[in-house]
Amino acid sequence: MQAFTDISTELQSLLETVHHIRKIQKGSFLFQEGTKANELYIIISGKIQMSKMIPDGRELTLRMASEGDLIGELSLYCSAQNHMQNAKVIESGEVAVIFKNELEKRLGDDHGMAIEFMKWMSNEHRKTQTKFRDLVLHGKKGALYSTLIRLSNSYGVAADNGIVIDTPLTNQELANFCGTSREVVNRLLSELRRNEIISIDKGIITIHDLDYLKVEIDCENCPIEICNIE
């Protein structure tokens, strides 16, 4: 189990339920919405984009999962036996595979582990709820501003001229986080650049006025463990 030494404390007790390790390749899907959900996964290395298709055919990116994250958990104790999200590999790596029925049994037998798992799940639901809150209350603009704030919390690096989001992103990828079109994101980003709130260089975004973004969406200054993109 040496490979798991760096994962979050909340997931340490799940390691005893790991069945085997699986390699994942960039561009492939670990699982897709509607497919059979018999397994859960802890990410050892790599990065996975969790998303859902919305009725009009657009893709809504819900989070970026990385080392130490558990994915596939929405199928636990659920009568529906199919995955409710897509898990696309965007950076090759490895995942630890846990059989769903074995984990459910372990949680039933180990009340301490079950409580720990419930706390973790509650935290994950809060992340999703705050993201949808920003989208519902403030529309497409709010969704983008919220995404930029979350990105700054996850990948932001302090610089003399602001906060550099230290991972390149295309406008389409930003649109997927917001559940909107690339054209809408292009327009909103252009407006932010024109007002010198942000600048963009080769896909790297620098936020010059984070407070402006927060004020525009009535930011509640949630803790970083809630307000992030992961």
Short mmCIF file of C-alpha atoms in Angstrom, two decimals:
data_model
loop_
_atom_site.label_atom_id
_atom_site.label_comp_id
_atom_site.label_asym_id
_atom_site.label_seq_id
_atom_site.Cartn_x
_atom_site.Cartn_y
_atom_site.Cartn_z
CA MET A 1 0.00 0.00 0.00
CA GLN A 2 3.00 2.30 -0.26
CA ALA A 3 1.45 4.04 -3.26
CA PHE A 4 -1.37 5.42 -1.09
CA THR A 5 0.69 7.17 1.54
CA ASP A 6 -0.17 10.67 0.28
CA ILE A 7 -3.97 10.40 0.04
CA SER A 8 -6.26 12.34 2.32
CA THR A 9 -6.79 11.19 5.90
CA GLU A 10 -10.53 10.80 5.25
CA LEU A 11 -9.89 8.00 2.78
CA GLN A 12 -7.17 6.09 4.62
CA SER A 13 -9.60 3.52 6.06
CA LEU A 14 -10.90 2.68 2.59
CA LEU A 15 -7.55 1.22 1.57
CA GLU A 16 -8.31 -2.09 3.23
CA THR A 17 -11.14 -2.58 0.72
CA VAL A 18 -8.96 -2.09 -2.39
CA HIS A 19 -9.20 -5.07 -4.72
CA HIS A 20 -6.67 -4.24 -7.43
CA ILE A 21 -4.90 -1.41 -9.25
CA ARG A 22 -5.87 -0.30 -12.78
CA LYS A 23 -3.91 1.88 -15.18
CA ILE A 24 -5.82 4.71 -16.87
CA GLN A 25 -4.91 6.39 -20.16
CA LYS A 26 -5.52 10.00 -21.16
CA GLY A 27 -8.56 10.37 -23.41
CA SER A 28 -10.26 7.19 -22.21
CA PHE A 29 -13.28 6.88 -19.92
CA LEU A 30 -13.02 5.12 -16.58
CA PHE A 31 -16.81 4.87 -16.75
CA GLN A 32 -19.67 6.63 -18.52
CA GLU A 33 -23.12 7.78 -17.53
CA GLY A 34 -25.60 4.91 -17.78
CA THR A 35 -23.04 2.09 -17.60
CA LYS A 36 -23.13 -0.58 -14.90
CA ALA A 37 -21.87 0.66 -11.52
CA ASN A 38 -20.19 -2.21 -9.71
CA GLU A 39 -16.97 -0.47 -8.72
CA LEU A 40 -15.64 2.64 -7.00
CA TYR A 41 -12.17 4.09 -7.45
CA ILE A 42 -9.53 5.92 -5.45
CA ILE A 43 -7.21 7.93 -7.70
CA ILE A 44 -3.55 7.09 -7.04
CA SER A 45 -2.19 9.34 -9.80
CA GLY A 46 -3.53 11.21 -12.82
CA LYS A 47 -6.56 13.43 -13.20
CA ILE A 48 -10.18 12.63 -14.06
CA GLN A 49 -12.91 15.00 -15.22
CA MET A 50 -16.31 14.25 -13.69
CA SER A 51 -19.15 15.52 -15.87
CA LYS A 52 -22.78 15.05 -16.80
CA MET A 53 -24.61 15.56 -20.08
CA ILE A 54 -27.54 17.95 -19.80
CA PRO A 55 -30.72 17.57 -21.89
CA ASP A 56 -29.72 19.98 -24.67
CA GLY A 57 -26.56 17.99 -25.36
CA ARG A 58 -24.08 20.24 -23.56
CA GLU A 59 -21.62 18.89 -21.03
CA LEU A 60 -21.47 20.16 -17.44
CA THR A 61 -18.13 19.53 -15.73
CA LEU A 62 -18.82 18.94 -12.05
CA ARG A 63 -15.28 18.59 -10.73
CA MET A 64 -11.71 17.62 -11.49
CA ALA A 65 -10.73 14.59 -9.42
CA SER A 66 -7.08 13.93 -8.63
CA GLU A 67 -4.82 11.99 -6.26
CA GLY A 68 -6.64 10.76 -3.15
CA ASP A 69 -10.17 11.42 -4.47
CA LEU A 70 -12.86 8.75 -4.43
CA ILE A 71 -15.11 8.58 -7.50
CA GLY A 72 -18.13 6.46 -8.37
CA GLU A 73 -19.47 6.96 -4.85
CA LEU A 74 -22.89 8.18 -6.02
CA SER A 75 -23.88 4.60 -6.82
CA LEU A 76 -23.54 3.48 -3.18
CA TYR A 77 -26.78 2.31 -1.55
CA CYS A 78 -28.64 3.34 -4.67
CA SER A 79 -31.35 1.24 -6.28
CA ALA A 80 -30.16 2.46 -9.69
CA GLN A 81 -27.22 0.26 -10.62
CA ASN A 82 -25.81 2.60 -13.27
CA HIS A 83 -23.30 5.44 -13.06
CA MET A 84 -24.84 8.92 -12.98
CA GLN A 85 -21.75 10.76 -14.28
CA ASN A 86 -18.98 10.44 -16.86
CA ALA A 87 -15.39 9.95 -15.72
CA LYS A 88 -12.98 10.99 -18.46
CA VAL A 89 -9.22 10.59 -17.97
CA ILE A 90 -7.45 13.86 -18.78
CA GLU A 91 -4.08 12.86 -17.30
CA SER A 92 -2.83 9.26 -17.36
CA GLY A 93 -2.23 7.48 -14.07
CA GLU A 94 -3.59 4.69 -11.88
CA VAL A 95 -6.70 4.04 -9.78
CA ALA A 96 -7.37 1.60 -6.97
CA VAL A 97 -10.52 -0.43 -7.63
CA ILE A 98 -13.02 -1.14 -4.84
CA PHE A 99 -16.00 -3.41 -5.41
CA LYS A 100 -19.22 -1.59 -4.49
CA ASN A 101 -20.82 -4.52 -2.65
CA GLU A 102 -17.68 -5.10 -0.56
CA LEU A 103 -17.50 -1.45 0.50
CA GLU A 104 -21.20 -1.39 1.40
CA LYS A 105 -20.67 -4.45 3.61
CA ARG A 106 -17.60 -2.90 5.22
CA LEU A 107 -19.46 0.32 5.98
CA GLY A 108 -22.28 -1.71 7.52
CA ASP A 109 -19.86 -3.60 9.77
CA ASP A 110 -17.64 -0.67 10.75
CA HIS A 111 -19.70 2.18 12.20
CA GLY A 112 -16.69 4.43 12.73
CA MET A 113 -15.72 4.12 9.09
CA ALA A 114 -19.36 4.67 8.06
CA ILE A 115 -19.53 7.95 10.01
CA GLU A 116 -16.23 9.12 8.52
CA PHE A 117 -17.48 8.27 5.05
CA MET A 118 -20.77 10.14 5.64
CA LYS A 119 -18.85 13.25 6.69
CA TRP A 120 -16.78 13.08 3.53
CA MET A 121 -19.89 12.59 1.37
CA SER A 122 -21.58 15.55 3.05
CA ASN A 123 -18.60 17.72 2.19
CA GLU A 124 -18.76 16.62 -1.45
CA HIS A 125 -22.48 17.44 -1.62
CA ARG A 126 -21.85 20.92 -0.20
CA LYS A 127 -19.36 21.57 -3.00
CA THR A 128 -21.95 20.63 -5.61
CA GLN A 129 -24.74 22.60 -3.94
CA THR A 130 -22.70 25.82 -3.80
CA LYS A 131 -21.78 25.44 -7.47
CA PHE A 132 -25.43 25.06 -8.49
CA ARG A 133 -26.39 27.92 -6.20
CA ASP A 134 -24.10 30.27 -8.11
CA LEU A 135 -25.46 29.03 -11.44
CA VAL A 136 -29.12 29.36 -10.42
CA LEU A 137 -28.86 32.72 -8.63
CA HIS A 138 -26.45 34.49 -10.97
CA GLY A 139 -26.82 32.74 -14.31
CA LYS A 140 -24.02 32.19 -16.80
CA LYS A 141 -21.95 35.11 -15.53
CA GLY A 142 -22.18 33.79 -11.98
CA ALA A 143 -21.21 30.31 -13.11
CA LEU A 144 -18.06 31.64 -14.81
CA TYR A 145 -17.09 33.95 -11.96
CA SER A 146 -17.63 31.14 -9.46
CA THR A 147 -15.50 28.81 -11.60
CA LEU A 148 -12.67 31.34 -11.73
CA ILE A 149 -12.78 31.74 -7.94
CA ARG A 150 -12.73 27.96 -7.46
CA LEU A 151 -9.86 27.59 -9.91
CA SER A 152 -7.90 30.23 -7.99
CA ASN A 153 -8.41 28.25 -4.78
CA SER A 154 -7.34 24.97 -6.39
CA TYR A 155 -4.53 26.09 -8.72
CA GLY A 156 -3.87 29.74 -7.86
CA VAL A 157 -0.32 30.97 -7.37
CA ALA A 158 0.25 34.44 -5.90
CA ALA A 159 2.06 36.85 -8.23
CA ASP A 160 2.87 40.56 -8.20
CA ASN A 161 -0.05 41.33 -10.53
CA GLY A 162 -2.63 39.00 -9.03
CA ILE A 163 -3.34 35.28 -8.82
CA VAL A 164 -2.10 33.03 -11.63
CA ILE A 165 -4.23 29.93 -12.29
CA ASP A 166 -1.36 27.55 -12.86
CA THR A 167 -3.05 25.19 -15.30
CA PRO A 168 -3.93 25.97 -18.94
CA LEU A 169 -7.62 25.94 -19.83
CA THR A 170 -9.42 26.36 -23.13
CA ASN A 171 -12.58 28.42 -23.35
CA GLN A 172 -14.48 25.23 -24.12
CA GLU A 173 -13.22 23.64 -20.90
CA LEU A 174 -14.37 26.72 -18.98
CA ALA A 175 -17.73 26.51 -20.74
CA ASN A 176 -18.08 22.89 -19.64
CA PHE A 177 -17.57 23.93 -16.01
CA CYS A 178 -20.32 26.52 -16.45
CA GLY A 179 -22.77 24.37 -18.41
CA THR A 180 -22.91 26.96 -21.18
CA SER A 181 -21.54 27.52 -24.67
CA ARG A 182 -18.02 28.53 -25.64
CA GLU A 183 -19.43 31.64 -27.34
CA VAL A 184 -20.95 32.85 -24.07
CA VAL A 185 -17.68 32.26 -22.20
CA ASN A 186 -15.74 34.06 -24.96
CA ARG A 187 -17.96 37.13 -24.51
CA LEU A 188 -17.76 37.11 -20.70
CA LEU A 189 -13.99 36.64 -20.69
CA SER A 190 -13.56 39.46 -23.20
CA GLU A 191 -15.56 41.73 -20.92
CA LEU A 192 -13.39 40.80 -17.92
CA ARG A 193 -10.20 41.39 -19.92
CA ARG A 194 -11.46 44.73 -21.19
CA ASN A 195 -12.12 45.80 -17.60
CA GLU A 196 -8.68 44.48 -16.56
CA ILE A 197 -10.19 42.03 -14.07
CA ILE A 198 -8.25 39.20 -15.69
CA SER A 199 -5.65 38.62 -18.39
CA ILE A 200 -4.98 35.48 -20.40
CA ASP A 201 -1.70 34.32 -21.92
CA LYS A 202 -1.56 30.99 -23.79
CA GLY A 203 -4.44 29.56 -21.81
CA ILE A 204 -3.05 30.69 -18.44
CA ILE A 205 -5.46 33.03 -16.64
CA THR A 206 -4.28 35.68 -14.20
CA ILE A 207 -6.93 37.18 -11.93
CA HIS A 208 -6.05 40.79 -11.13
CA ASP A 209 -9.13 41.64 -9.07
CA LEU A 210 -10.49 38.60 -7.22
CA ASP A 211 -12.62 40.81 -4.97
CA TYR A 212 -14.56 42.06 -8.00
CA LEU A 213 -15.56 38.49 -8.91
CA LYS A 214 -16.58 37.76 -5.32
CA VAL A 215 -18.72 40.87 -4.99
CA GLU A 216 -20.50 40.17 -8.28
CA ILE A 217 -21.72 36.76 -7.07
CA ASP A 218 -22.32 37.75 -3.42
CA CYS A 219 -19.53 35.38 -2.39
CA GLU A 220 -20.08 33.90 1.07
CA ASN A 221 -16.36 33.16 1.51
CA CYS A 222 -16.89 29.44 1.98
CA PRO A 223 -13.84 27.54 3.26
CA ILE A 224 -11.42 26.41 0.56
CA GLU A 225 -12.27 22.75 1.17
CA ILE A 226 -15.75 23.62 -0.15
CA CYS A 227 -14.91 26.33 -2.68
CA ASN A 228 -12.60 24.51 -5.06
CA ILE A 229 -12.74 22.79 -8.43
CA GLU A 230 -11.65 19.36 -7.20
#
